[in-house]
Amino acid sequence: MTEEDRRFWEELIKVDLRRFLQTNFSIARRAGGGELAGAEKLELVADLITFFFKAPLTFEPLLSLAPSPPSLYLALRLNKQFLKEFSRAPVDYLPTLIRMVDVESFIDEGLRAKITKSWLVFPADTRPGANTSSLVAHLLTTPAIAWSLAYNYNSTKDRRYLAIQRISSQLHDIAKPIEPRMHYRVEVFGELVNSLLSNILDKKEVDEVKEAVEQHHKDEKSPVRRADQISAAIDRIRDVIKVLIGNEFRTPEFMEMASRYQRDVFELAYGGGRDAWDFWATVEERMPGKIRELSEKFVERLGSVSEVRPSLRPYSDLSYFLVDIGGVQQFVYRSPKLSAVAAASLFIDYLTSAILPVFIQSWFEEEECVWVPLESFLLTSGANVAGILPGRIGADSLLRVVEELSRRLKPIEVDFKVAVAQFHEHYPHMWDEVNKDMALAKISPRPGSSITDVSGGIEPSRICTLCYREEASIGELCATCSRLVEFGKNLGFRTKWMSGFILGQKKIVPRDVWGVEYGDEKDPDSIALNTIELISGMEPPFTGRELNVAVIKGDGNRMGEFFSKSISISDAIERSFRLDHSLKTAYGKALQAILSADSADGKCERDACRIWLGTIYMGGDDFLILCPSWLSLPFSYILAKEFESGMGGKCTLSIGIAVIPPEHSVWHAIRAADELMEVAKVEIGRRGPASAISFDAVEQGLLSGETVLRRLEVQRSNGLTARPIPVESRSGFSLKHLLSFFGYSLDYHPADIMRHAYSHRPSKDGSGNPTISRLRLVRRAVRAAVECGTSMLGRWDEGNWESALKIATLYCYRESNDNSREEVLRRVFRDIGELCRRQLTDQAAESLRAAPLLDLDAAAKILGGGGI
């Protein structure tokens, strides 16, 4: 830890966190009509401290059209009166709440970056292995545990006492980055606590917090002390450390250093107290760099953590809970209206990260006169909420809460499932147990539930014209679709056109970029009537050559497995943060690469706008984007690469791309992209961990979920496609190799990738571009090679795959030497021949029994943007 790090932490607490508390207390006072007092004031301080440190967990790289879920939570938290009204009918009040909340974040990007740094720089413990746990994560889990313990053993449920224990737990290690060895002394942490809380809490309250922090090192019965011990045991993974690097301490030098303490060397090194500090100070003095060396060895060996069988110490007075929101995909895609899809997706995010946590808090305040801490909700993403509650609050209590919320969410139907497991010191075991319980909950019918026909008994004329599931009750729409359409009004293309987004330090507004208004659907030349045409790459007044639009659908691979491998709660929280952060950052970098292409005619800015306009949702581990066909493959390549990089290669994506003319059904194309994405997921399971992509394009006929699978099945049975293909692979055919065939560099530089993409950007009349001409020749040469193999063997299939490919290879080499052909076409035949030859000698291709000839054809069609 450097002196600069110490100053950074001190400023974050004394200046940034204090300012955040002051600002939001002022808002809460105005909302409540006066000063806050007693337990409610203390509880708000604690929730605000937690909110401040959890801000990076919902990173927003672009200015949104609606407030982020954390902003929505905070708006409700700061206005308890509105929270009560909202809790009675969340769906009714949600549009009003969204209009009330400023879309700008409660925490600006500069401060968010500082908080993110605090997660990554400051460990909860500096010893090898233990230093993989974040101090901030420790400061979030400890108060959740402390409050639960205090709740269990405080028979009066004294809210003021519980709140003091929470704040003390949040601040018990707050001086660690400044003075690691003496952070527990009141003269060290007391000055920091005074600077943070003076004039926000009164002097008596501040003194009580400081006393509770001081006592947690002295009083064995202190909830803060026990919570610190439990949190440390979970996060510092002592058993894992012992298995992975324990033998490294059995050297003569380590043993000699430990002999003066007359203790086992490992027990000394990972014990508590001054002896441990002195031991590690001696290690650093005698063996400089040893701590770093042991830390690196621990990280390298973490891959074998499954071999560790630690003691499963349970804590009967604590519970680990999981709430699952079921039927998300059906809910999100119930309507073919894109703004309603965006609204449904955002509603699930709001439900997960704001509505469910704040409703649980409000319900327990009303029913049991306690306030559940915000930090009790450890993970809120992917339609799942997981966290810590007192053992006295069992599954039945939690189930009653979510069932009541489900009732109040009407007319929107939400199927909550609840699982609760006993809290364990070993996080992976606890995660397994709660997921087993959840699996049982999902297959168990709810009391009073029955199987019903979704449209049984409804006259055809009364079925909702959007979802075709429920009876129309508001005009032609059912109550749910009507709410989603209303909710989605602020998320539609019109609002996006006028509001714009922020990329880097630049705000880009489509209306200003094009210099025209969105217009009216009655005007045949308006943006309103031609939004999909605009996204495809066409320009007002939308005459001339028609371009194709791509639907890109992506999802993270093996997310359950990814989270199940968390070795601690701190690790699980950081994984959740990195997942959302990495995807949104990758998206921002891919857009930034477009701007970096430096098109002199302003097309780059317009094309970045097209993708932003077409982004239906983006976050967590999935996304849905409409974009110009010609950009879809390079954009997806950058997105997948940057996501993998952000996740340290530990997570990958499956991507499906369906390309259609703009007048075709986008809804059917979404279904097609979804099926292609699922096919890619299956391939991930067969070939191993890698991002994978599958794509298809049509210009005639209908591309739907059914037709895209049928087309892929025929092409596979003929041995003419390798799709789905990995995004990148050391051996075998991949998207990287596919793009290189079309002139893209094998070296990865996002800006260069997009610069090359502009070489095949379709022009208005489609003429005069040599790259476009080559794409046409590729399609011509591929068809000729396939026809040659077919004419000689009757058909391509798995049985004669190799023979047909050899014939196609010889044909391409022969045509490349035909001097009567134009030079460009001869080069195309030569390149296809080389590709075929490589496939014949590639073991990966041999195992697939496939030649990627129709992959070249489809890619040429997609990169050409339409009319190729």
mmCIF file of N, CA, C and O in Angstrom, residues 150-195:
data_model
loop_
_atom_site.group_PDB
_atom_site.id
_atom_site.type_symbol
_atom_site.label_atom_id
_atom_site.label_comp_id
_atom_site.label_asym_id
_atom_site.label_seq_id
_atom_site.Cartn_x
_atom_site.Cartn_y
_atom_site.Cartn_z
ATOM 1 N N ALA A 150 -27.577 -9.407 15.922
ATOM 2 C CA ALA A 150 -28.187 -8.518 16.916
ATOM 3 C C ALA A 150 -29.704 -8.700 16.937
ATOM 4 O O ALA A 150 -30.330 -8.669 18.005
ATOM 5 N N TYR A 151 -30.298 -8.899 15.773
ATOM 6 C CA TYR A 151 -31.744 -9.121 15.670
ATOM 7 C C TYR A 151 -32.135 -10.405 16.401
ATOM 8 O O TYR A 151 -33.137 -10.455 17.112
ATOM 9 N N ASN A 152 -31.334 -11.455 16.223
ATOM 10 C CA ASN A 152 -31.647 -12.740 16.853
ATOM 11 C C ASN A 152 -31.626 -12.663 18.372
ATOM 12 O O ASN A 152 -32.451 -13.275 19.051
ATOM 13 N N TYR A 153 -30.659 -11.899 18.915
ATOM 14 C CA TYR A 153 -30.434 -11.943 20.356
ATOM 15 C C TYR A 153 -30.892 -10.686 21.087
ATOM 16 O O TYR A 153 -30.689 -10.559 22.280
ATOM 17 N N ASN A 154 -31.520 -9.757 20.365
ATOM 18 C CA ASN A 154 -32.079 -8.564 21.002
ATOM 19 C C ASN A 154 -33.587 -8.738 21.046
ATOM 20 O O ASN A 154 -34.282 -8.485 20.063
ATOM 21 N N SER A 155 -34.089 -9.227 22.167
ATOM 22 C CA SER A 155 -35.505 -9.627 22.244
ATOM 23 C C SER A 155 -36.456 -8.462 22.013
ATOM 24 O O SER A 155 -37.576 -8.652 21.537
ATOM 25 N N THR A 156 -36.031 -7.242 22.305
ATOM 26 C CA THR A 156 -36.925 -6.089 22.129
ATOM 27 C C THR A 156 -36.899 -5.547 20.705
ATOM 28 O O THR A 156 -37.688 -4.673 20.363
ATOM 29 N N LYS A 157 -36.000 -6.076 19.874
ATOM 30 C CA LYS A 157 -35.830 -5.586 18.499
ATOM 31 C C LYS A 157 -35.655 -4.055 18.484
ATOM 32 O O LYS A 157 -36.269 -3.339 17.700
ATOM 33 N N ASP A 158 -34.803 -3.589 19.398
ATOM 34 C CA ASP A 158 -34.530 -2.154 19.524
ATOM 35 C C ASP A 158 -33.867 -1.650 18.239
ATOM 36 O O ASP A 158 -32.699 -1.937 17.969
ATOM 37 N N ARG A 159 -34.605 -0.895 17.430
ATOM 38 C CA ARG A 159 -34.097 -0.468 16.117
ATOM 39 C C ARG A 159 -32.878 0.421 16.255
ATOM 40 O O ARG A 159 -31.963 0.370 15.420
ATOM 41 N N ARG A 160 -32.853 1.231 17.291
ATOM 42 C CA ARG A 160 -31.704 2.127 17.472
ATOM 43 C C ARG A 160 -30.441 1.309 17.751
ATOM 44 O O ARG A 160 -29.380 1.566 17.190
ATOM 45 N N TYR A 161 -30.571 0.318 18.622
ATOM 46 C CA TYR A 161 -29.431 -0.559 18.937
ATOM 47 C C TYR A 161 -28.962 -1.295 17.680
ATOM 48 O O TYR A 161 -27.763 -1.375 17.397
ATOM 49 N N LEU A 162 -29.913 -1.834 16.930
ATOM 50 C CA LEU A 162 -29.563 -2.562 15.710
ATOM 51 C C LEU A 162 -28.842 -1.658 14.716
ATOM 52 O O LEU A 162 -27.878 -2.067 14.060
ATOM 53 N N ALA A 163 -29.305 -0.414 14.600
ATOM 54 C CA ALA A 163 -28.692 0.518 13.648
ATOM 55 C C ALA A 163 -27.270 0.891 14.061
ATOM 56 O O ALA A 163 -26.374 1.015 13.211
ATOM 57 N N ILE A 164 -27.056 1.085 15.363
ATOM 58 C CA ILE A 164 -25.702 1.399 15.850
ATOM 59 C C ILE A 164 -24.757 0.244 15.536
ATOM 60 O O ILE A 164 -23.604 0.446 15.104
ATOM 61 N N GLN A 165 -25.219 -0.997 15.736
ATOM 62 C CA GLN A 165 -24.380 -2.154 15.425
ATOM 63 C C GLN A 165 -24.040 -2.201 13.934
ATOM 64 O O GLN A 165 -22.928 -2.546 13.542
ATOM 65 N N ARG A 166 -25.026 -1.848 13.098
ATOM 66 C CA ARG A 166 -24.785 -1.823 11.644
ATOM 67 C C ARG A 166 -23.693 -0.827 11.277
ATOM 68 O O ARG A 166 -22.738 -1.150 10.572
ATOM 69 N N ILE A 167 -23.867 0.416 11.710
ATOM 70 C CA ILE A 167 -22.906 1.459 11.329
ATOM 71 C C ILE A 167 -21.523 1.131 11.875
ATOM 72 O O ILE A 167 -20.508 1.323 11.189
ATOM 73 N N SER A 168 -21.470 0.616 13.095
ATOM 74 C CA SER A 168 -20.174 0.241 13.675
ATOM 75 C C SER A 168 -19.506 -0.839 12.840
ATOM 76 O O SER A 168 -18.285 -0.816 12.620
ATOM 77 N N SER A 169 -20.301 -1.787 12.338
ATOM 78 C CA SER A 169 -19.755 -2.857 11.499
ATOM 79 C C SER A 169 -19.273 -2.313 10.163
ATOM 80 O O SER A 169 -18.257 -2.770 9.622
ATOM 81 N N GLN A 170 -20.002 -1.350 9.630
ATOM 82 C CA GLN A 170 -19.587 -0.751 8.360
ATOM 83 C C GLN A 170 -18.253 -0.026 8.490
ATOM 84 O O GLN A 170 -17.469 0.042 7.536
ATOM 85 N N LEU A 171 -18.001 0.527 9.677
ATOM 86 C CA LEU A 171 -16.822 1.371 9.868
ATOM 87 C C LEU A 171 -15.718 0.698 10.681
ATOM 88 O O LEU A 171 -14.679 1.318 10.936
ATOM 89 N N HIS A 172 -15.891 -0.585 11.046
ATOM 90 C CA HIS A 172 -14.942 -1.190 11.988
ATOM 91 C C HIS A 172 -13.532 -1.312 11.408
ATOM 92 O O HIS A 172 -12.553 -1.302 12.145
ATOM 93 N N ASP A 173 -13.404 -1.432 10.084
ATOM 94 C CA ASP A 173 -12.074 -1.524 9.458
ATOM 95 C C ASP A 173 -11.793 -0.329 8.555
ATOM 96 O O ASP A 173 -10.917 -0.404 7.688
ATOM 97 N N ILE A 174 -12.518 0.754 8.770
ATOM 98 C CA ILE A 174 -12.441 1.869 7.829
ATOM 99 C C ILE A 174 -11.072 2.550 7.844
ATOM 100 O O ILE A 174 -10.672 3.195 6.870
ATOM 101 N N ALA A 175 -10.318 2.379 8.936
ATOM 102 C CA ALA A 175 -8.984 2.999 9.025
ATOM 103 C C ALA A 175 -7.876 2.059 8.577
ATOM 104 O O ALA A 175 -6.696 2.435 8.585
ATOM 105 N N LYS A 176 -8.230 0.862 8.152
ATOM 106 C CA LYS A 176 -7.220 -0.138 7.791
ATOM 107 C C LYS A 176 -6.281 0.331 6.675
ATOM 108 O O LYS A 176 -5.074 0.128 6.760
ATOM 109 N N PRO A 177 -6.791 0.934 5.600
ATOM 110 C CA PRO A 177 -5.871 1.387 4.548
ATOM 111 C C PRO A 177 -4.945 2.519 4.987
ATOM 112 O O PRO A 177 -3.913 2.750 4.364
ATOM 113 N N ILE A 178 -5.320 3.223 6.043
ATOM 114 C CA ILE A 178 -4.517 4.367 6.494
ATOM 115 C C ILE A 178 -3.454 3.926 7.499
ATOM 116 O O ILE A 178 -2.294 4.324 7.418
ATOM 117 N N GLU A 179 -3.852 3.080 8.443
ATOM 118 C CA GLU A 179 -2.909 2.596 9.455
ATOM 119 C C GLU A 179 -3.217 1.128 9.735
ATOM 120 O O GLU A 179 -3.915 0.790 10.703
ATOM 121 N N PRO A 180 -2.731 0.224 8.883
ATOM 122 C CA PRO A 180 -3.142 -1.189 8.972
ATOM 123 C C PRO A 180 -2.931 -1.818 10.340
ATOM 124 O O PRO A 180 -3.792 -2.544 10.827
ATOM 125 N N ARG A 181 -1.787 -1.559 10.968
ATOM 126 C CA ARG A 181 -1.477 -2.250 12.230
ATOM 127 C C ARG A 181 -2.241 -1.671 13.408
ATOM 128 O O ARG A 181 -2.490 -2.365 14.390
ATOM 129 N N MET A 182 -2.586 -0.387 13.347
ATOM 130 C CA MET A 182 -3.222 0.276 14.486
ATOM 131 C C MET A 182 -4.631 0.758 14.155
ATOM 132 O O MET A 182 -5.160 1.636 14.824
ATOM 133 N N HIS A 183 -5.247 0.172 13.116
ATOM 134 C CA HIS A 183 -6.538 0.697 12.653
ATOM 135 C C HIS A 183 -7.640 0.581 13.694
ATOM 136 O O HIS A 183 -8.639 1.293 13.632
ATOM 137 N N TYR A 184 -7.475 -0.319 14.678
ATOM 138 C CA TYR A 184 -8.527 -0.559 15.671
ATOM 139 C C TYR A 184 -8.448 0.415 16.847
ATOM 140 O O TYR A 184 -9.342 0.440 17.691
ATOM 141 N N ARG A 185 -7.372 1.209 16.938
ATOM 142 C CA ARG A 185 -7.230 2.136 18.057
ATOM 143 C C ARG A 185 -8.141 3.344 17.853
ATOM 144 O O ARG A 185 -8.226 3.887 16.759
ATOM 145 N N VAL A 186 -8.781 3.764 18.929
ATOM 146 C CA VAL A 186 -9.775 4.819 18.823
ATOM 147 C C VAL A 186 -9.164 6.120 18.312
ATOM 148 O O VAL A 186 -9.810 6.893 17.589
ATOM 149 N N GLU A 187 -7.892 6.369 18.650
ATOM 150 C CA GLU A 187 -7.269 7.608 18.178
ATOM 151 C C GLU A 187 -7.012 7.577 16.674
ATOM 152 O O GLU A 187 -6.805 8.620 16.048
ATOM 153 N N VAL A 188 -7.023 6.363 16.074
ATOM 154 C CA VAL A 188 -6.816 6.226 14.629
ATOM 155 C C VAL A 188 -8.151 6.259 13.900
ATOM 156 O O VAL A 188 -8.395 7.122 13.068
ATOM 157 N N PHE A 189 -9.044 5.292 14.223
ATOM 158 C CA PHE A 189 -10.312 5.250 13.491
ATOM 159 C C PHE A 189 -11.268 6.351 13.955
ATOM 160 O O PHE A 189 -12.133 6.797 13.208
ATOM 161 N N GLY A 190 -11.102 6.796 15.191
ATOM 162 C CA GLY A 190 -12.013 7.818 15.732
ATOM 163 C C GLY A 190 -11.970 9.109 14.947
ATOM 164 O O GLY A 190 -13.015 9.741 14.696
ATOM 165 N N GLU A 191 -10.773 9.514 14.545
ATOM 166 C CA GLU A 191 -10.647 10.767 13.779
ATOM 167 C C GLU A 191 -11.362 10.649 12.442
ATOM 168 O O GLU A 191 -12.017 11.579 11.973
ATOM 169 N N LEU A 192 -11.289 9.453 11.816
ATOM 170 C CA LEU A 192 -11.937 9.227 10.527
ATOM 171 C C LEU A 192 -13.463 9.211 10.689
ATOM 172 O O LEU A 192 -14.189 9.795 9.876
ATOM 173 N N VAL A 193 -13.938 8.566 11.764
ATOM 174 C CA VAL A 193 -15.376 8.511 12.022
ATOM 175 C C VAL A 193 -15.923 9.901 12.307
ATOM 176 O O VAL A 193 -17.000 10.288 11.813
ATOM 177 N N ASN A 194 -15.186 10.682 13.106
ATOM 178 C CA ASN A 194 -15.619 12.062 13.394
ATOM 179 C C ASN A 194 -15.727 12.887 12.111
ATOM 180 O O ASN A 194 -16.699 13.613 11.896
ATOM 181 N N SER A 195 -14.721 12.772 11.256
ATOM 182 C CA SER A 195 -14.720 13.541 10.005
ATOM 183 C C SER A 195 -15.880 13.153 9.105
ATOM 184 O O SER A 195 -16.444 13.989 8.404
#
